[in-house]
CSV table of C-alpha atoms in Angstrom, one decimal:
chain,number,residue,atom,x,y,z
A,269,UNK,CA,-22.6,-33.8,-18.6
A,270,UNK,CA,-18.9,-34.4,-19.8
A,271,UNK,CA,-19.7,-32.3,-23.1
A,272,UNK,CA,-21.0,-29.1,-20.9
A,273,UNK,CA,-18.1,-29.0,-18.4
A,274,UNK,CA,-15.7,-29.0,-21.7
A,275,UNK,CA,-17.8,-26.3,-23.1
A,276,UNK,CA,-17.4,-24.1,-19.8
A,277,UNK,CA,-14.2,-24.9,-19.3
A,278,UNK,CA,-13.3,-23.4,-23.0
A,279,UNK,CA,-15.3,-20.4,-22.1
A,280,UNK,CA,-13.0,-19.7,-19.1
A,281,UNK,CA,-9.8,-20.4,-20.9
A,282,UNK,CA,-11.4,-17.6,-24.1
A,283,UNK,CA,-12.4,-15.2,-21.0
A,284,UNK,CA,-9.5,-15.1,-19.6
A,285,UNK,CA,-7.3,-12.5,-19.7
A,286,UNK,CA,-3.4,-11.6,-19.3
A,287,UNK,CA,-2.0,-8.5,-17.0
A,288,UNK,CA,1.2,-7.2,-16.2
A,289,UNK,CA,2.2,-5.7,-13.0
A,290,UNK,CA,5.0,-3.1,-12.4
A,291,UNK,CA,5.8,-2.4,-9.1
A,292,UNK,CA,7.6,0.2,-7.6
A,293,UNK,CA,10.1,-1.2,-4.7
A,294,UNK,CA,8.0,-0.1,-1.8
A,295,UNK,CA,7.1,-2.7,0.5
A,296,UNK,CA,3.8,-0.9,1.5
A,297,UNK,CA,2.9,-0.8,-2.5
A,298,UNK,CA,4.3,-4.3,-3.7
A,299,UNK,CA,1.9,-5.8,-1.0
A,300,UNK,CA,-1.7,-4.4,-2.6
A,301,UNK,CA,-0.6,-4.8,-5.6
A,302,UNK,CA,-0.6,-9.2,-4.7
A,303,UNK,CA,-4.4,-8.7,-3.6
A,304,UNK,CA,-5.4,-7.8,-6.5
A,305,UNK,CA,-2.9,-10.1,-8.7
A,306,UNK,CA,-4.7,-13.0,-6.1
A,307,UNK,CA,-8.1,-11.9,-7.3
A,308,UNK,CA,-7.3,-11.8,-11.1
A,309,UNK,CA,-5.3,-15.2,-10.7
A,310,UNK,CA,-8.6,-16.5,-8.8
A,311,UNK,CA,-11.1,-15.3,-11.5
A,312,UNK,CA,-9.1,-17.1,-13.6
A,313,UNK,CA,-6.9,-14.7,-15.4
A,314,UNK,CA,-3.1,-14.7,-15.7
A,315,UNK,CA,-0.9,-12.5,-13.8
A,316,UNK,CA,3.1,-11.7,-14.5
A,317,UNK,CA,5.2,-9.0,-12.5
A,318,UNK,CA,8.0,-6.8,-14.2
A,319,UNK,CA,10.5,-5.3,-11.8
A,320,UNK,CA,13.6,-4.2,-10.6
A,321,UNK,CA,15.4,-6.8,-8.5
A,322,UNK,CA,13.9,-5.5,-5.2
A,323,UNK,CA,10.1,-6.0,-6.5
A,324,UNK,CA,11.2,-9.7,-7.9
A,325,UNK,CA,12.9,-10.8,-5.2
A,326,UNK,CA,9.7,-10.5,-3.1
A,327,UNK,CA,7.2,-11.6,-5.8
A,328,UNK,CA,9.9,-14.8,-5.7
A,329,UNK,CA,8.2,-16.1,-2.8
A,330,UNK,CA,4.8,-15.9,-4.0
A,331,UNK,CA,3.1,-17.9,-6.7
A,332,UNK,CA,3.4,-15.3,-9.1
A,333,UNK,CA,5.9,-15.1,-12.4
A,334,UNK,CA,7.8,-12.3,-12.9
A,335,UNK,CA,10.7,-10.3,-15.1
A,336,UNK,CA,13.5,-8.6,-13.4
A,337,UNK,CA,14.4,-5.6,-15.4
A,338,UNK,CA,16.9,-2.8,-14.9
A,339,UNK,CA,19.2,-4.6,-12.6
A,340,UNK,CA,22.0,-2.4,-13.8
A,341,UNK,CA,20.2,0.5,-13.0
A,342,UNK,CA,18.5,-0.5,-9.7
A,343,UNK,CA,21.0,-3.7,-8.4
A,344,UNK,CA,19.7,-5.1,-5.0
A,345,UNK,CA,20.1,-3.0,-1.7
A,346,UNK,CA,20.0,0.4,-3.4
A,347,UNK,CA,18.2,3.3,-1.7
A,348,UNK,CA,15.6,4.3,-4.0
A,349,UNK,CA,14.4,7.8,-4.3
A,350,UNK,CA,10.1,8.7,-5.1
A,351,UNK,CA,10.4,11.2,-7.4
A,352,UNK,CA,13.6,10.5,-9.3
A,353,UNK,CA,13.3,9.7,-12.9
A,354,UNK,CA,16.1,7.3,-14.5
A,355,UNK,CA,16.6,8.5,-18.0
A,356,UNK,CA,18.2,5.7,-19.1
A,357,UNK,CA,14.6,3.3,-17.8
A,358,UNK,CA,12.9,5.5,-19.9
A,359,UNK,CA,15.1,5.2,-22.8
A,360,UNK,CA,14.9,1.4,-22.5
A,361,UNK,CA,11.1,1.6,-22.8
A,362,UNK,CA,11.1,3.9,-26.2
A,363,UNK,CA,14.2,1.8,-27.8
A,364,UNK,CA,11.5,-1.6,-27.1
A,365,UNK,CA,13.5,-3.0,-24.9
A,366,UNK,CA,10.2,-4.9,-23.7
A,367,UNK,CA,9.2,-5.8,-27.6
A,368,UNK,CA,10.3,-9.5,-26.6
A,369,UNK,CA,8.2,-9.4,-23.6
A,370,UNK,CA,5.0,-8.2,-24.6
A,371,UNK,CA,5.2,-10.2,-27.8
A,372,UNK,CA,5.5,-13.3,-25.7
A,373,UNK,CA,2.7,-12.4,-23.2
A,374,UNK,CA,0.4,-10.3,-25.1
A,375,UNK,CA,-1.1,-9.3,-22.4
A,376,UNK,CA,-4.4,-7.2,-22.4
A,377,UNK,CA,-3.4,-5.0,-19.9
A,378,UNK,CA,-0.8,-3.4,-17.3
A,379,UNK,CA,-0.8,-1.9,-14.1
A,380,UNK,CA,1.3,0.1,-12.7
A,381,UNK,CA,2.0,1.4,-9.2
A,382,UNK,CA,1.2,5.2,-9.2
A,383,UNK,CA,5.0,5.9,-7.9
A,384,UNK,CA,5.7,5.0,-11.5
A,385,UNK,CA,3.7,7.5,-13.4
A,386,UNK,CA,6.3,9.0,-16.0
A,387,UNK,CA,6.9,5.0,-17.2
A,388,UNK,CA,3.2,4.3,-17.5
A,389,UNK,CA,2.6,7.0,-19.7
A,390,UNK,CA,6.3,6.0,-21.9
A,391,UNK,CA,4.9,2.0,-22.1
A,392,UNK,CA,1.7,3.1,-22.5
A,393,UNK,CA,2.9,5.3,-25.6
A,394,UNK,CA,5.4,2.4,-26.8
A,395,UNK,CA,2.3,-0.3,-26.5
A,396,UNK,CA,-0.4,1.5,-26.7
A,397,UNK,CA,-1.9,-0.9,-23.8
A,398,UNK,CA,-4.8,0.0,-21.4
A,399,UNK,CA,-3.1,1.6,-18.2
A,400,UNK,CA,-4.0,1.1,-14.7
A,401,UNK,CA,-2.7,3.0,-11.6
A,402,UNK,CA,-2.9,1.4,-8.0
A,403,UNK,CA,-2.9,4.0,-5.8
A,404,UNK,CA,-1.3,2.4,-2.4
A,405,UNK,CA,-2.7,5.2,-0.6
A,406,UNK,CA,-4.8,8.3,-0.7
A,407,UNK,CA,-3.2,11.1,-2.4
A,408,UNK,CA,-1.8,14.0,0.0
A,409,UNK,CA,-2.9,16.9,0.9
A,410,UNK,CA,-6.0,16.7,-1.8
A,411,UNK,CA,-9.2,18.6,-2.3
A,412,UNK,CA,-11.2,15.8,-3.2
A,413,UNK,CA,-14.2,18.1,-3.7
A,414,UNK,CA,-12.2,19.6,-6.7
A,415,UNK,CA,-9.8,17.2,-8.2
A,416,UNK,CA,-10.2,13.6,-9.3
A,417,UNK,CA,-7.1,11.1,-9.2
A,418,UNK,CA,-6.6,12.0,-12.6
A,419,UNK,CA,-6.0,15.7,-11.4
A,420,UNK,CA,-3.7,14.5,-8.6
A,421,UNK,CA,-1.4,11.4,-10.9
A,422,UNK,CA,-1.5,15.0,-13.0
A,423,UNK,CA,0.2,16.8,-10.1
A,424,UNK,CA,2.7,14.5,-8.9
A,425,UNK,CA,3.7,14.0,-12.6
A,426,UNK,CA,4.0,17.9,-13.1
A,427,UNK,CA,6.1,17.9,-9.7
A,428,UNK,CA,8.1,14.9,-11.0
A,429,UNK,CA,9.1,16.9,-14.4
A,430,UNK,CA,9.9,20.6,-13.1
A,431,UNK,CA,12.8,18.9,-10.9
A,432,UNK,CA,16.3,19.5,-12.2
A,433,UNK,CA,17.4,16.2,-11.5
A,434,UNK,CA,14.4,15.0,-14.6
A,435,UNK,CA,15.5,17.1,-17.2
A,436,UNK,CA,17.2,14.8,-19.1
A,437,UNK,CA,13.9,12.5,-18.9
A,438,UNK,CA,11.4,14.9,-20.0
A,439,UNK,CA,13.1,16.2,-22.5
A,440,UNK,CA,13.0,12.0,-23.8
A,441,UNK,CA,9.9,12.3,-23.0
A,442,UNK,CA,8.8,15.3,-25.1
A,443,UNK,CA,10.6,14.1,-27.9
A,444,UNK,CA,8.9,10.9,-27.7
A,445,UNK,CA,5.1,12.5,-27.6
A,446,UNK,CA,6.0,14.3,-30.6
A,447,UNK,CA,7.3,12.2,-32.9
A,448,UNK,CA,3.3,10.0,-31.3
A,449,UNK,CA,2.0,13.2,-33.0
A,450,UNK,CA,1.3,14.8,-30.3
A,451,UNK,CA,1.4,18.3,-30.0
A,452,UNK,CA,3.2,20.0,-27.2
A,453,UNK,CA,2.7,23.6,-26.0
A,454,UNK,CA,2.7,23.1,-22.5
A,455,UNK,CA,3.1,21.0,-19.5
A,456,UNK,CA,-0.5,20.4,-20.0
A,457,UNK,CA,-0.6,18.5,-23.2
A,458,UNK,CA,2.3,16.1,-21.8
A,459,UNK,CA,0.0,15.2,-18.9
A,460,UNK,CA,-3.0,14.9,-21.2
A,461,UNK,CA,-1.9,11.0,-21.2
A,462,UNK,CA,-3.1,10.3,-17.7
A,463,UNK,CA,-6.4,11.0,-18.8
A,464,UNK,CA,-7.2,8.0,-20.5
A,465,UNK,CA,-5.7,5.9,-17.4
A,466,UNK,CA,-7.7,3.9,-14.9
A,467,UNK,CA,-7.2,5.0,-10.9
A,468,UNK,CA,-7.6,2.3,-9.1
A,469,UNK,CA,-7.9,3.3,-5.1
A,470,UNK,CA,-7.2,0.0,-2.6
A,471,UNK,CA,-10.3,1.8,-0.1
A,472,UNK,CA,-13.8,1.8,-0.2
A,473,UNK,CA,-15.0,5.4,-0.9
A,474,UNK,CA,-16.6,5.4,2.2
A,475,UNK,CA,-13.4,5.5,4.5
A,476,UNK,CA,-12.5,8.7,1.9
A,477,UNK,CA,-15.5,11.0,4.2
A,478,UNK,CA,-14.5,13.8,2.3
A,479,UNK,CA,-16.7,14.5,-1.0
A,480,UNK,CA,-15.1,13.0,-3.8
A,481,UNK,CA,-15.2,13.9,-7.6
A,482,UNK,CA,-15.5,10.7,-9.3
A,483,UNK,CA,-14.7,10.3,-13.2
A,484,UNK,CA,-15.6,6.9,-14.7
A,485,UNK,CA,-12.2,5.8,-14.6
A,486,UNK,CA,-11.9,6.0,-10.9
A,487,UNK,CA,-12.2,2.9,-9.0
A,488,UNK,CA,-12.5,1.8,-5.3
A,489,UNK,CA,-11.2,-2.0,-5.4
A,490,UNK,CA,-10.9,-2.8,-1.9
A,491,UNK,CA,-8.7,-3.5,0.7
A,492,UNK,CA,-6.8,-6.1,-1.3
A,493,UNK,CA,-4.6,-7.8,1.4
A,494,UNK,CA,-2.9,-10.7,0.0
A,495,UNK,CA,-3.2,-14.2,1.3
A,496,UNK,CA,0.8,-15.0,0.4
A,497,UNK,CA,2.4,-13.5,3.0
A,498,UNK,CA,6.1,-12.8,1.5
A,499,UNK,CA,7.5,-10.0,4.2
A,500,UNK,CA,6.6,-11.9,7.7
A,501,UNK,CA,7.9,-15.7,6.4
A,502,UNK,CA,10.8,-15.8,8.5
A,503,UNK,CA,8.9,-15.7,11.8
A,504,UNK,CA,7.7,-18.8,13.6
A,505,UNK,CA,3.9,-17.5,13.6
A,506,UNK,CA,2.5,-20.6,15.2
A,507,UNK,CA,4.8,-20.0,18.0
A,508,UNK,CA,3.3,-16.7,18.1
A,509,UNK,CA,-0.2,-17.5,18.0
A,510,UNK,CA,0.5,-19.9,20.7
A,511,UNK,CA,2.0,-17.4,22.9
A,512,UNK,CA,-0.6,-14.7,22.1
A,513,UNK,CA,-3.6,-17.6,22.7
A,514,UNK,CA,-1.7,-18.2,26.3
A,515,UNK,CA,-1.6,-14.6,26.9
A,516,UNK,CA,-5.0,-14.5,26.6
A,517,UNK,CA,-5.8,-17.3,28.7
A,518,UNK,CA,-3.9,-16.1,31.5
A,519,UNK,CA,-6.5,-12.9,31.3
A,520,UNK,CA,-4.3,-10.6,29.4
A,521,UNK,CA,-5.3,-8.1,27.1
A,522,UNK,CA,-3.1,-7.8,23.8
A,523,UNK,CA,-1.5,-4.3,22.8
A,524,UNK,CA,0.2,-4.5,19.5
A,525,UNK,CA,2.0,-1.0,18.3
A,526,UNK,CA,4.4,-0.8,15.0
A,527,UNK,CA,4.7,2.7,13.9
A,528,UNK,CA,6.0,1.5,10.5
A,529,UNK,CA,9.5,0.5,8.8
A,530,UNK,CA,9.9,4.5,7.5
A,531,UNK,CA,9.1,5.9,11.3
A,532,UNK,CA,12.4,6.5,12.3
A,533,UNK,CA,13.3,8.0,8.6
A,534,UNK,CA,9.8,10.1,8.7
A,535,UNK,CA,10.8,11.9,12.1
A,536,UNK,CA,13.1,9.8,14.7
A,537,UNK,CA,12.8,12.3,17.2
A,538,UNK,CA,9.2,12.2,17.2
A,539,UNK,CA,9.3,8.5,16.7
A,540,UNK,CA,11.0,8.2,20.1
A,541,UNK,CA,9.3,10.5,22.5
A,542,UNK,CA,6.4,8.6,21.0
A,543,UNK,CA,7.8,5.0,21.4
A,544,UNK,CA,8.9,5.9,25.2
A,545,UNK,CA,5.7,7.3,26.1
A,546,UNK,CA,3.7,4.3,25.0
A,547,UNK,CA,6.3,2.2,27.3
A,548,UNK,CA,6.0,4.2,30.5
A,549,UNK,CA,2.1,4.0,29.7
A,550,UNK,CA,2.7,0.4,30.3
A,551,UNK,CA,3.2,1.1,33.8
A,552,UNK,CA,-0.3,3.0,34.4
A,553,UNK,CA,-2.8,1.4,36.7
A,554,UNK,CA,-5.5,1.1,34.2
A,555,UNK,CA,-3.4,-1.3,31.8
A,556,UNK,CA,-2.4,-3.8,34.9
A,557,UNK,CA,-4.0,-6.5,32.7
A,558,UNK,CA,-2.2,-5.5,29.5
A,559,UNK,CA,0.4,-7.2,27.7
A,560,UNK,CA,2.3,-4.9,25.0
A,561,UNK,CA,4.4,-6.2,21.5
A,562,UNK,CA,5.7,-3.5,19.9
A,563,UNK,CA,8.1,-3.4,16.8
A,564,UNK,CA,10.8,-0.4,16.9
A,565,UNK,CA,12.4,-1.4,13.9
A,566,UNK,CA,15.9,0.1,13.1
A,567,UNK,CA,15.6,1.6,16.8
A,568,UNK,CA,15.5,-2.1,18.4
A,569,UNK,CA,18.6,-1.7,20.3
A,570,UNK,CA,17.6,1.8,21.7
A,571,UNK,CA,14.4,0.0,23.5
A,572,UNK,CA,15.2,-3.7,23.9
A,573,UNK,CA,16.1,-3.1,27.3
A,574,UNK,CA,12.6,-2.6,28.2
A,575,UNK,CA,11.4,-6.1,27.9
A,576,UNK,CA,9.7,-7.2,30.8
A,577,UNK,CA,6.8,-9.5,31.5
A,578,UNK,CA,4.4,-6.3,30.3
A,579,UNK,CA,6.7,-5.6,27.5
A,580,UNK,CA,7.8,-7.6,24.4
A,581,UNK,CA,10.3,-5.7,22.0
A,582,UNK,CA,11.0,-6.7,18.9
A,583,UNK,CA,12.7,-5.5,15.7
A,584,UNK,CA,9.8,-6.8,13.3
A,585,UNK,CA,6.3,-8.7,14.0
A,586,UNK,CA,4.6,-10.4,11.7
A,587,UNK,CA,1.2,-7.6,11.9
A,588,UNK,CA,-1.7,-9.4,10.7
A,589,UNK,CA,-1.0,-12.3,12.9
A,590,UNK,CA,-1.0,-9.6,15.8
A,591,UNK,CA,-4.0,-8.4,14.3
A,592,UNK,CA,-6.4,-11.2,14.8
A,593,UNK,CA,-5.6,-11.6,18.3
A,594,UNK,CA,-5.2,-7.8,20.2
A,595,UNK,CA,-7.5,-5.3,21.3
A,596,UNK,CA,-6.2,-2.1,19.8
A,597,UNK,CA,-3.7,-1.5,17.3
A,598,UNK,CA,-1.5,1.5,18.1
A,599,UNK,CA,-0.5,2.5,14.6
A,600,UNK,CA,1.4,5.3,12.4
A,601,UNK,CA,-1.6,5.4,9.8
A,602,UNK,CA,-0.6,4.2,7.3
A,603,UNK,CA,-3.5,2.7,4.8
A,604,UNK,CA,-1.6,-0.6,5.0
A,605,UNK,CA,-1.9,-1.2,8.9
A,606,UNK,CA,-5.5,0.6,8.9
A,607,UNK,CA,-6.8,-1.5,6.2
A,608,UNK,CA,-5.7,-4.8,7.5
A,609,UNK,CA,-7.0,-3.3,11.3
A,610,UNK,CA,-10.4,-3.0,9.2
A,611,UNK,CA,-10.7,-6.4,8.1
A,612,UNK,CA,-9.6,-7.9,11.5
A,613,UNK,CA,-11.9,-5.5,13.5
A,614,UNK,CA,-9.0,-4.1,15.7
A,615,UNK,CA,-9.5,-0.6,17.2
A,616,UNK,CA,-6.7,1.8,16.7
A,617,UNK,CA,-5.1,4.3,18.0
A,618,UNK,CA,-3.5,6.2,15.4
A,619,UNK,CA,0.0,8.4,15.9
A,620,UNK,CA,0.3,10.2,12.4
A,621,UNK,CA,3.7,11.2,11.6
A,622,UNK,CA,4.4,12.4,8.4
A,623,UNK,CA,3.0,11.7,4.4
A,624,UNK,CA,-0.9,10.9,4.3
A,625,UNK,CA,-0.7,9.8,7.7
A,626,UNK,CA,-2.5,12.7,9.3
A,627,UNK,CA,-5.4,12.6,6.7
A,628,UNK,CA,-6.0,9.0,7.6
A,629,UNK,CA,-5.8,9.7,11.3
A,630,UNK,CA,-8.5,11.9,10.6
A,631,UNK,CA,-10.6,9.8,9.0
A,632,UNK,CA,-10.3,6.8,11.3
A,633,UNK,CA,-11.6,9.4,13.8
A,634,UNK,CA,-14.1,10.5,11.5
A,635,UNK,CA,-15.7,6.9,11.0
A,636,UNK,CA,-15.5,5.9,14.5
A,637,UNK,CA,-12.9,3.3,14.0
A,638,UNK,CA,-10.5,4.3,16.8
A,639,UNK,CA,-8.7,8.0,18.3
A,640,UNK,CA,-6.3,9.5,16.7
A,641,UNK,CA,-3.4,11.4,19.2
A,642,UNK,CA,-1.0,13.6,17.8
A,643,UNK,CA,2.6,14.0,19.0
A,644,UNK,CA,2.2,17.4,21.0
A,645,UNK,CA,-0.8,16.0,23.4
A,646,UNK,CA,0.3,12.5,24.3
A,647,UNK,CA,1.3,11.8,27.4
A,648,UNK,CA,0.9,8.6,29.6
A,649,UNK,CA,-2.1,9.7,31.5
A,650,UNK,CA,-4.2,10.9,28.0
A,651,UNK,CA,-3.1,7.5,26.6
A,652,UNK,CA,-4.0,5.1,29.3
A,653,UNK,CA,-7.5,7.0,29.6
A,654,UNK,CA,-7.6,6.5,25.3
A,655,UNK,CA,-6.5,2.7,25.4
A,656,UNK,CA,-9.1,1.9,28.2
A,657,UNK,CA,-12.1,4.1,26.8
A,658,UNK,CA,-11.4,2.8,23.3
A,659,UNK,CA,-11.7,-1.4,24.9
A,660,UNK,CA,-15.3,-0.6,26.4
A,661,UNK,CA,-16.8,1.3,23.4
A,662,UNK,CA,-19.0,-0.9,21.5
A,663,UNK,CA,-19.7,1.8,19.1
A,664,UNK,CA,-16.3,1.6,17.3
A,665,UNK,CA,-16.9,-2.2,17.5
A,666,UNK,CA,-19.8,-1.8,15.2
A,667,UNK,CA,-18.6,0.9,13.1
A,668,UNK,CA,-15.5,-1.8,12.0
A,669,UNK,CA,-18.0,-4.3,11.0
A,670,UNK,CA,-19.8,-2.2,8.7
A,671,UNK,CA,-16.5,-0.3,7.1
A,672,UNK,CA,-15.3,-4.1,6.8
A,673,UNK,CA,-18.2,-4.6,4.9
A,674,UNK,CA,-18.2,-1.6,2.6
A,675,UNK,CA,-14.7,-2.4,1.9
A,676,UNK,CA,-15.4,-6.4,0.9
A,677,UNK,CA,-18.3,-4.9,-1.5
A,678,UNK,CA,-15.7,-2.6,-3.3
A,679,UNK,CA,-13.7,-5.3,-3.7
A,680,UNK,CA,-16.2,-6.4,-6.6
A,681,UNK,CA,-14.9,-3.7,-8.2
A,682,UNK,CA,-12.3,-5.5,-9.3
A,683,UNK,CA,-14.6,-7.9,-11.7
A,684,UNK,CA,-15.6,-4.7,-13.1
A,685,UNK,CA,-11.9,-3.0,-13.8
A,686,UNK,CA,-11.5,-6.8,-15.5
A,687,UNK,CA,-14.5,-5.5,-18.2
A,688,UNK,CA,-12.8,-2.7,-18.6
A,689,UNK,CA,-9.7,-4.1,-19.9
């Protein structure tokens, strides 16, 4: 008996595998990339984070061992720009700057968040190491009847290099690719690289209702929500929870609403008109049993004045504990808040206002998972009506269940993007 348990124990430690993560600073990108570090780290496999300060200080409060690199480049606090590429990051990569690293991990694969394209393709061209890219979100404003990931990581990339501001990157780049022995006649051969990538999509394909071009390096892994909760720490959440369970036994229904920490950045004006309609829709007849806690963010002290007995703001809330106790989300749609409203079974009522938010209105709509309002046709009547037709249907009720379930299957995936690597 003793003899067996040895011998499977020695199978897991040769089966078992190393990854690197690099994250992009994103909140709404660090936080799928720790599902799916928690289901490696659970199969067994061995999971270390490479970042600028901003990624490490996060994955600090998790389990998870990490590298802070470019802190000169990227100190703590600084505003960080999609789209920009640092010359001198790139630079760093090519010189082997990360020889050290890799040497003393030897890991069998890394994964990068897709906001980092242009340095997946440079360490995968230093390391030659299998290359993953988590996409945090659908890609925007895709024909997914015609293009693959592969074709859009192709696009952002090709938007990425024709900027001005990149030129002294790409030309790096270039330079780089062709002394790999690669020949360049176009932008085409540069992006060529991608094509040997693996896209990994945090969805099921069947929240995606559009037809889909698939290539075998496409994957849907999933919701992959993390169990370490790293941004809502500092809240009392039991204290919460109790006041949310007393809510509830005093016959209130719960209303949570964040339209997300880039809301005010994405369009404050719209932002507001939608923020003060959803508070005057407090007053409506048909919510006299509702209890509201929305977070305004950076536009707290424009709204805290409205707290009332009906009304709780607040700057921040800790989502999914919100999640697991209301009756509708009222959301920006983001695939952050709609995934983790999937795996709780909240209804939503989606408010798209900018980036792929629109698209995945849409396709909440589409699957029967909640209404989507846009900006131009709310107003407190239409919203009350949506809020108290969307409680009582038991259709959208069922239609959660089974999207919950489609998106736990694809989280099997990820077993499978481990045989790939």
């Amino acid at each position: 008996m003793g003899t067996k348990k040895k011998e499977k124990e020695a199978g897991k430690i040769i089966h078992m595998k190393k990854f690197l993560v690099y994250s992009d600073p994103f909140k709404g990108n660090i936080i799928p990339t720790l599902g799916i570090s928690e289901k490696l780290a659970q199969m067994g496999h061995e999971v270390h984070y490479i970042g600028v300060p901003d990624v490490t200080d996060s994955i600090s409060k998790t389990s998870f061992s990490y590298t802070t690199v470019f802190e000169e480049y990227y100190p703590r606090g600084i505003k960080h720009e999609a789209g920009k590429i640092n010359a001198r990051v790139i630079t760093s990569i090519i010189n082997g700057d990360f020889d050290e690293l890799m040497k003393n991990h030897n890991p069998s694969a890394i994964i990068f968040t897709a906001y980092n394209p242009i340095e997946a393709v440079t360490f995968y061209l230093r390391y030659k190491i299998k290359t993953g890219l988590v996409y945090c979100h659908f890609p925007i404003g895709n024909d997914f009847s015609k293009n693959s990931f592969t074709d859009k990581v192709k696009e952002w990339s090709a938007d990425m290099l024709m900027k001005d501001v990149n030129v002294e990157a790409v030309n790096i780049l270039i330079d780089f690719l062709i002394q790999q022995g690669f020949k360049i006649t176009s932008l085409k051969d540069v992006l060529s690289v991608f094509d040997g990538f693996y896209n990994l999509m945090t969805s099921s394909k069947d929240f995606l209702k559009e037809d889909a071009v698939e290539r075998n390096n496409d994957l849907y892994i999933g919701p992959c929500i993390p169990e370490q909760d790293i941004f809502d720490s500092y809240y009392d959440t039991s204290a919460l929870k109790k006041e949310l369970s007393e809510q509830k036994e005093a016959g209130k229904k719960i209303l949570y609403c964040s339209l997300g920490s880039w809301a005010d950045e994405i369009d404050k004006e719209k932002t507001q008109m939608i923020i003060s309609t959803i508070l005057q829709t407090m007053q409506h007849d048909l919510l006299e049993n509702y209890v509201l806690y929305i977070s305004v963010g950076n536009l707290y002290d424009n709204y805290v004045h409205y707290n009332s007995d009906k009304i709780a703001v607040h700057r921040w809330l800790p989502q999914m504990a919100f999640l697991k106790q209301t009756e509708i989300a009222i959301l920006h749609g983001g695939m952050g808040g709609i995934k983790e409203s999937i795996m709780n079974g909240t209804p939503m009522i989606v408010f798209p206002l900018g980036l792929d938010q629109f698209e995945n209105a849409n396709r909440v709509e589409a699957n029967g998972l909640g209404a989507k309002i846009t900006a131009h046709s709310l107003n407190v009547e239409t919203l009350a009506s949506k809020i108290n037709e969307i409680q009582n249907n038991k259709d959208i009720k069922l239609n959660l269940i089974k999207m919950k379930t489609s998106f736990e299957q694809a989280s099997q995936n990820i077993s499978h993007m481990v045989s790939l690597y």
